[in-house]
XYZ file of C-alpha atoms in Angstrom:
402
model
C -8.770 80.476 62.696
C -5.065 79.806 63.350
C -3.074 76.927 61.820
C -3.299 73.749 63.772
C -0.195 72.014 65.039
C -0.289 68.241 64.435
C 2.003 65.744 66.141
C 4.724 64.141 64.060
C 3.131 60.721 64.571
C -0.199 62.008 63.174
C 1.488 63.349 60.053
C 3.331 60.077 59.462
C 0.123 58.068 59.925
C -1.728 60.370 57.529
C 0.930 59.891 54.839
C 0.947 56.114 55.425
C -2.856 56.041 55.105
C -2.688 57.815 51.754
C -0.021 55.407 50.491
C -2.064 52.393 51.597
C -4.965 53.529 49.427
C -3.561 53.772 45.843
C -6.933 54.630 44.344
C -7.789 57.431 46.773
C -7.061 61.098 46.063
C -5.295 63.414 48.478
C -8.505 65.392 48.801
C -10.585 62.379 49.838
C -7.998 61.216 52.376
C -7.707 64.758 53.773
C -11.484 64.924 54.123
C -11.496 61.641 56.033
C -8.819 62.971 58.389
C -10.399 66.392 58.738
C -7.300 68.239 57.538
C -6.723 70.736 54.764
C -5.978 69.161 51.377
C -2.872 71.297 50.820
C -1.647 70.467 54.331
C -1.783 66.730 53.593
C -0.063 67.341 50.259
C 2.789 69.148 52.077
C 3.125 66.262 54.530
C 3.403 63.834 51.604
C 6.016 65.999 49.884
C 8.003 66.264 53.095
C 7.879 62.500 53.501
C 9.119 62.054 49.940
C 11.863 64.667 50.476
C 10.409 66.941 47.781
C 9.522 70.047 49.875
C 12.100 72.810 49.448
C 13.894 73.613 52.670
C 12.493 70.629 54.520
C 14.396 70.126 57.735
C 13.170 66.653 58.640
C 14.460 63.502 56.917
C 11.897 61.052 55.484
C 11.041 58.138 57.693
C 13.313 55.084 57.404
C 10.433 52.833 56.293
C 9.507 55.170 53.436
C 13.152 55.419 52.431
C 13.429 51.638 52.369
C 10.243 51.350 50.314
C 11.591 53.762 47.720
C 14.875 51.917 47.462
C 13.037 48.614 47.000
C 10.923 50.027 44.218
C 13.977 51.390 42.455
C 15.738 48.028 42.780
C 12.746 46.207 41.321
C 12.577 48.648 38.423
C 16.278 48.184 37.730
C 15.912 44.382 37.822
C 12.900 44.542 35.509
C 14.738 46.756 33.035
C 17.707 44.374 33.110
C 15.458 41.375 32.484
C 13.751 43.165 29.593
C 17.152 43.886 28.039
C 18.119 40.231 28.462
C 14.893 39.031 26.845
C 15.292 41.452 23.958
C 18.858 40.262 23.461
C 17.748 36.620 23.622
C 15.066 37.356 21.032
C 17.651 38.952 18.732
C 19.988 35.976 19.140
C 17.266 33.446 18.351
C 16.138 35.437 15.328
C 19.666 35.480 13.957
C 20.161 31.793 14.766
C 16.928 30.674 13.098
C 18.474 30.621 9.610
C 21.128 28.148 10.789
C 18.686 25.355 11.632
C 17.528 24.309 8.173
C 20.214 21.611 7.837
C 20.459 18.163 9.381
C 23.206 18.519 12.002
C 21.699 20.704 14.752
C 24.872 20.815 16.880
C 27.036 21.973 13.984
C 24.434 24.589 13.096
C 24.407 25.926 16.648
C 28.183 26.088 16.752
C 28.232 27.960 13.456
C 25.732 30.448 14.849
C 27.879 30.999 17.944
C 30.969 31.476 15.788
C 29.292 34.048 13.562
C 27.873 36.195 16.397
C 30.365 35.765 19.233
C 31.833 39.268 18.897
C 28.477 40.927 19.501
C 26.921 38.704 22.141
C 29.826 36.733 23.608
C 30.428 32.979 23.542
C 28.999 32.272 27.002
C 25.737 34.100 26.356
C 25.235 32.464 22.950
C 26.030 28.974 24.222
C 23.602 29.360 27.139
C 20.738 30.458 24.887
C 21.394 27.934 22.082
C 22.012 25.002 24.410
C 25.625 24.334 23.398
C 28.431 23.597 25.817
C 31.377 25.919 25.439
C 33.745 22.955 25.220
C 31.785 21.653 22.201
C 31.971 25.044 20.519
C 35.701 25.414 21.088
C 36.285 21.874 19.793
C 34.218 22.693 16.707
C 36.263 25.854 16.110
C 39.556 24.042 16.694
C 38.727 21.374 14.095
C 37.518 23.811 11.416
C 40.432 23.105 9.054
C 39.961 19.340 9.258
C 36.248 19.729 8.715
C 36.748 21.930 5.655
C 39.119 19.363 4.145
C 36.597 16.587 4.772
C 33.832 18.619 3.135
C 36.031 19.164 0.097
C 36.673 15.426 -0.129
C 32.945 14.714 0.221
C 32.218 17.096 -2.644
C 34.782 15.328 -4.818
C 33.310 11.917 -3.944
C 29.825 13.204 -4.708
C 30.983 14.273 -8.176
C 32.541 10.839 -8.817
C 29.408 9.077 -7.554
C 27.274 11.148 -9.917
C 29.532 10.171 -12.815
C 29.431 6.438 -12.007
C 25.670 6.620 -11.601
C 25.333 8.435 -14.912
C 27.626 5.947 -16.674
C 25.378 3.128 -15.450
C 22.385 4.826 -17.076
C 21.098 5.648 -13.620
C 20.812 1.985 -12.632
C 23.551 1.486 -10.029
C 22.823 1.695 -6.321
C 25.319 2.031 -3.463
C 26.887 -1.492 -3.632
C 27.824 -1.321 -7.331
C 28.951 2.302 -7.152
C 31.137 1.331 -4.186
C 32.695 -1.491 -6.213
C 33.336 0.886 -9.119
C 35.086 3.402 -6.848
C 37.167 0.692 -5.190
C 38.320 -0.547 -8.572
C 39.478 3.007 -9.277
C 41.595 2.858 -6.107
C 39.246 4.570 -3.663
C 39.098 3.049 -0.176
C 35.479 3.626 0.742
C 32.635 1.916 2.592
C 29.279 1.285 0.914
C 27.495 2.972 3.846
C 29.366 6.182 3.139
C 28.454 5.943 -0.531
C 24.803 5.429 0.416
C 24.897 8.464 2.712
C 26.391 10.710 0.039
C 23.879 9.408 -2.507
C 21.030 10.358 -0.177
C 22.560 13.792 0.329
C 22.811 14.545 -3.397
C 19.511 12.866 -4.277
C 20.898 9.955 -6.318
C 19.485 6.431 -6.133
C 19.387 3.233 -8.148
C 16.248 2.054 -9.917
C 13.655 -0.055 -8.116
C 11.775 -3.257 -8.867
C 8.468 -3.181 -10.768
C 5.573 -5.658 -10.802
C 5.978 -8.857 -12.814
C 3.902 -9.777 -15.843
C 3.055 -13.408 -16.452
C 4.686 -14.894 -19.560
C 4.628 -18.588 -18.607
C 1.693 -20.554 -19.983
C 2.141 -24.202 -19.121
C 1.017 -27.007 -21.408
C -0.519 -29.545 -19.033
C -0.283 -32.339 -21.614
C 3.390 -31.831 -22.500
C 6.200 -34.076 -21.346
C 7.966 -32.834 -18.206
C 11.768 -32.895 -17.907
C 13.336 -33.807 -14.555
C 14.644 -31.112 -12.206
C 18.428 -31.335 -12.564
C 19.060 -28.056 -10.700
C 17.109 -28.400 -7.471
C 17.275 -24.642 -6.831
C 21.061 -24.788 -6.777
C 21.795 -21.815 -9.003
C 25.574 -22.206 -8.888
C 28.052 -24.005 -11.111
C 31.661 -25.018 -10.651
C 32.615 -24.192 -14.240
C 31.279 -22.146 -17.126
C 29.260 -23.752 -19.911
C 27.843 -26.472 -17.661
C 24.566 -25.133 -16.237
C 22.217 -22.563 -17.779
C 18.796 -21.092 -17.021
C 16.350 -19.826 -19.632
C 13.228 -17.692 -19.426
C 10.965 -15.244 -21.275
C 9.998 -11.734 -20.178
C 7.878 -9.117 -21.877
C 8.770 -5.572 -22.976
C 5.702 -3.272 -22.728
C 5.278 -0.805 -25.607
C 2.801 2.095 -25.354
C -0.100 1.789 -27.777
C 1.251 -1.375 -29.402
C 1.651 -5.079 -28.742
C 4.565 -5.897 -26.424
C 7.874 -7.428 -27.396
C 9.263 -10.550 -25.750
C 12.821 -11.315 -24.648
C 14.141 -14.872 -24.297
C 17.450 -15.394 -22.459
C 19.980 -18.146 -21.742
C 22.220 -17.388 -18.717
C 25.319 -19.247 -17.523
C 25.007 -20.006 -13.796
C 28.767 -20.050 -13.208
C 29.505 -16.538 -14.456
C 25.957 -15.153 -14.830
C 26.910 -14.386 -18.414
C 24.086 -13.826 -20.870
C 25.218 -16.437 -23.361
C 22.285 -16.035 -25.721
C 19.180 -13.940 -26.199
C 16.488 -13.130 -28.757
C 13.713 -10.515 -29.102
C 10.475 -10.882 -31.062
C 6.916 -9.575 -31.093
C 5.580 -13.061 -30.285
C 6.098 -15.893 -27.778
C 6.217 -18.762 -30.228
C 8.749 -21.559 -29.874
C 11.058 -19.947 -32.453
C 11.862 -17.249 -29.858
C 13.443 -19.637 -27.331
C 15.082 -21.672 -30.118
C 16.807 -18.506 -31.400
C 18.056 -17.688 -27.880
C 19.502 -21.205 -27.469
C 21.153 -21.001 -30.896
C 22.772 -17.683 -29.897
C 24.147 -19.309 -26.731
C 25.554 -22.200 -28.767
C 27.288 -19.714 -31.060
C 28.749 -17.816 -28.088
C 30.140 -20.922 -26.400
C 31.040 -22.850 -29.538
C 29.352 -25.937 -28.150
C 26.770 -26.703 -25.458
C 27.374 -30.461 -25.394
C 26.696 -31.872 -21.928
C 25.301 -28.630 -20.519
C 22.059 -28.466 -18.542
C 19.439 -25.858 -19.552
C 16.898 -25.267 -16.797
C 13.564 -23.556 -17.618
C 9.992 -23.251 -16.408
C 7.058 -25.195 -17.859
C 6.135 -22.656 -20.515
C 4.673 -24.221 -23.624
C 7.657 -22.964 -25.649
C 10.107 -25.017 -23.531
C 7.922 -28.123 -23.364
C 7.326 -28.128 -27.125
C 8.603 -30.983 -29.316
C 10.552 -28.514 -31.502
C 12.547 -27.132 -28.576
C 13.215 -30.622 -27.257
C 14.621 -31.678 -30.626
C 16.914 -28.625 -30.796
C 18.214 -29.420 -27.286
C 18.953 -33.032 -28.249
C 20.753 -31.997 -31.427
C 22.874 -29.524 -29.434
C 23.708 -32.144 -26.794
C 21.800 -30.193 -24.119
C 19.987 -31.838 -21.213
C 16.679 -30.216 -20.356
C 15.696 -29.473 -16.737
C 12.455 -28.061 -15.285
C 11.279 -27.122 -11.819
C 7.796 -27.466 -10.349
C 4.831 -26.045 -12.242
C 3.929 -22.512 -11.135
C 6.972 -22.083 -8.877
C 9.009 -18.997 -9.722
C 11.525 -19.952 -7.014
C 12.546 -22.963 -9.106
C 13.884 -20.561 -11.754
C 14.903 -17.735 -9.445
C 18.165 -16.860 -11.232
C 16.352 -16.143 -14.492
C 13.588 -14.263 -12.676
C 16.192 -12.093 -10.936
C 17.853 -11.284 -14.261
C 14.537 -10.273 -15.808
C 13.711 -8.065 -12.825
C 17.056 -6.272 -13.071
C 16.607 -5.782 -16.811
C 13.138 -4.224 -16.387
C 14.193 -2.132 -13.431
C 17.247 -0.635 -15.082
C 15.781 -0.040 -18.528
C 12.290 1.200 -17.724
C 13.425 3.217 -14.665
C 9.928 3.537 -13.299
C 8.168 4.021 -16.649
C 5.194 1.839 -17.587
C 6.621 1.051 -21.007
C 8.585 2.220 -24.034
C 7.062 4.809 -26.401
C 7.611 2.592 -29.434
C 9.142 -0.700 -30.569
C 12.336 0.870 -31.924
C 13.264 2.448 -28.585
C 12.421 -0.765 -26.760
C 14.766 -2.767 -29.006
C 17.567 -0.190 -28.748
C 17.337 0.042 -24.949
C 17.298 -3.738 -24.668
C 20.280 -4.137 -26.992
C 22.272 -1.512 -25.097
C 21.580 -2.999 -21.669
C 22.003 -6.648 -22.639
C 25.366 -6.127 -24.315
C 26.566 -3.884 -21.499
C 25.405 -6.448 -18.924
C 28.133 -8.902 -19.939
C 31.019 -6.454 -20.293
C 30.449 -3.733 -17.687
C 27.552 -4.282 -15.282
C 28.782 -5.415 -11.889
C 27.154 -8.471 -10.341
C 26.835 -8.919 -6.594
C 27.326 -12.707 -6.828
C 30.589 -12.240 -8.722
C 32.258 -10.001 -6.166
C 30.963 -6.900 -7.976
C 32.641 -7.915 -11.235
C 31.051 -8.147 -14.654
C 30.430 -11.635 -16.118
C 33.175 -11.229 -18.730
C 35.662 -9.939 -16.110
C 34.790 -12.918 -13.915
C 35.347 -15.404 -16.731
C 38.625 -13.725 -17.701
C 39.839 -14.167 -14.119
C 39.282 -17.933 -14.313
C 41.911 -20.337 -15.604
C 42.296 -20.144 -19.394
C 41.179 -23.745 -19.782
C 37.800 -22.850 -18.335
C 37.057 -20.327 -21.066
C 38.676 -21.803 -24.141
C 35.272 -22.429 -25.660
C 33.998 -18.925 -25.003
C 33.824 -16.421 -27.841
C 33.478 -12.665 -27.560
C 29.917 -11.657 -26.732
């Protein structure tokens, strides 16, 4: 049987039918059309331009379809390259985002990889405007100088904090630096302290040491919660606080504080809370000032202060006793604040001292340093002795060295 001659339109439709059925084989399509399998294969090759010596050009529609496929493949390959590059950029940038300043970290990442990926590409992926990056690069020298200064300030802050036995917070460290000639804000000091992990000590719970004698005579309140004084050696507050010792009975500290200068004029430590403790503290204050004649000593209603023995000592020293309301810590707030600071800055978060000797040594060190070096917020961040020395000489003629 001779070879059949098929119209050009039939051939084109046969090829189109095969292409419209991606899952069908050439053999199955040829069987449906009633043509030889190899004949249909030749028509497909001719349409694709693959038959050697083919004289007819592929149809325009097929040519357009091929070009579209190639364009899509090229676009897909380009997108894959872009995604791979974006993945590489993000992997390299990941190590820059452990710090606090995200914008600075992004700019640093752009600066380190700009030669490989280009500034525009990096900025687009990392979400940084190019103007921000160029500003960051332009100010690099200024930034490096500031970082050097911050490092120097951090070292000085550490030293001041260490010299204060770890007690000072941002306000007192700021005052110390200003006295050394540094012009600095306390907020900046606080920020640097947070950065280097330095902080002052915090307040602990109070322990009750006041046991009132309900039958004792009550002195009038000559203070009225006015914990200020126009001159030194005129108004004092007294109180008792306890010093916890591990595995042993606690010690007790009695204090007498001048309300004008916040100076610790007298103090005593003992392993008991008998009246002798507060009498010894008052005697130490009398020795420090030379005389307490006419001064007011304000206390709570503890049995030690309401005792007949303490009252007699006050009268012989020319001291006028004063007491606030029973059970009101606010009526002796200045003394309470002193005790809180003492506990906070000596215990430093501990529950107590390991033994009595260390408790006495720590107390002695802090109490003597309190007058001469510790800065007080109510005194313009000066120590009590520095504050008294700044007063007129006539106001401190009775004061002796602590």
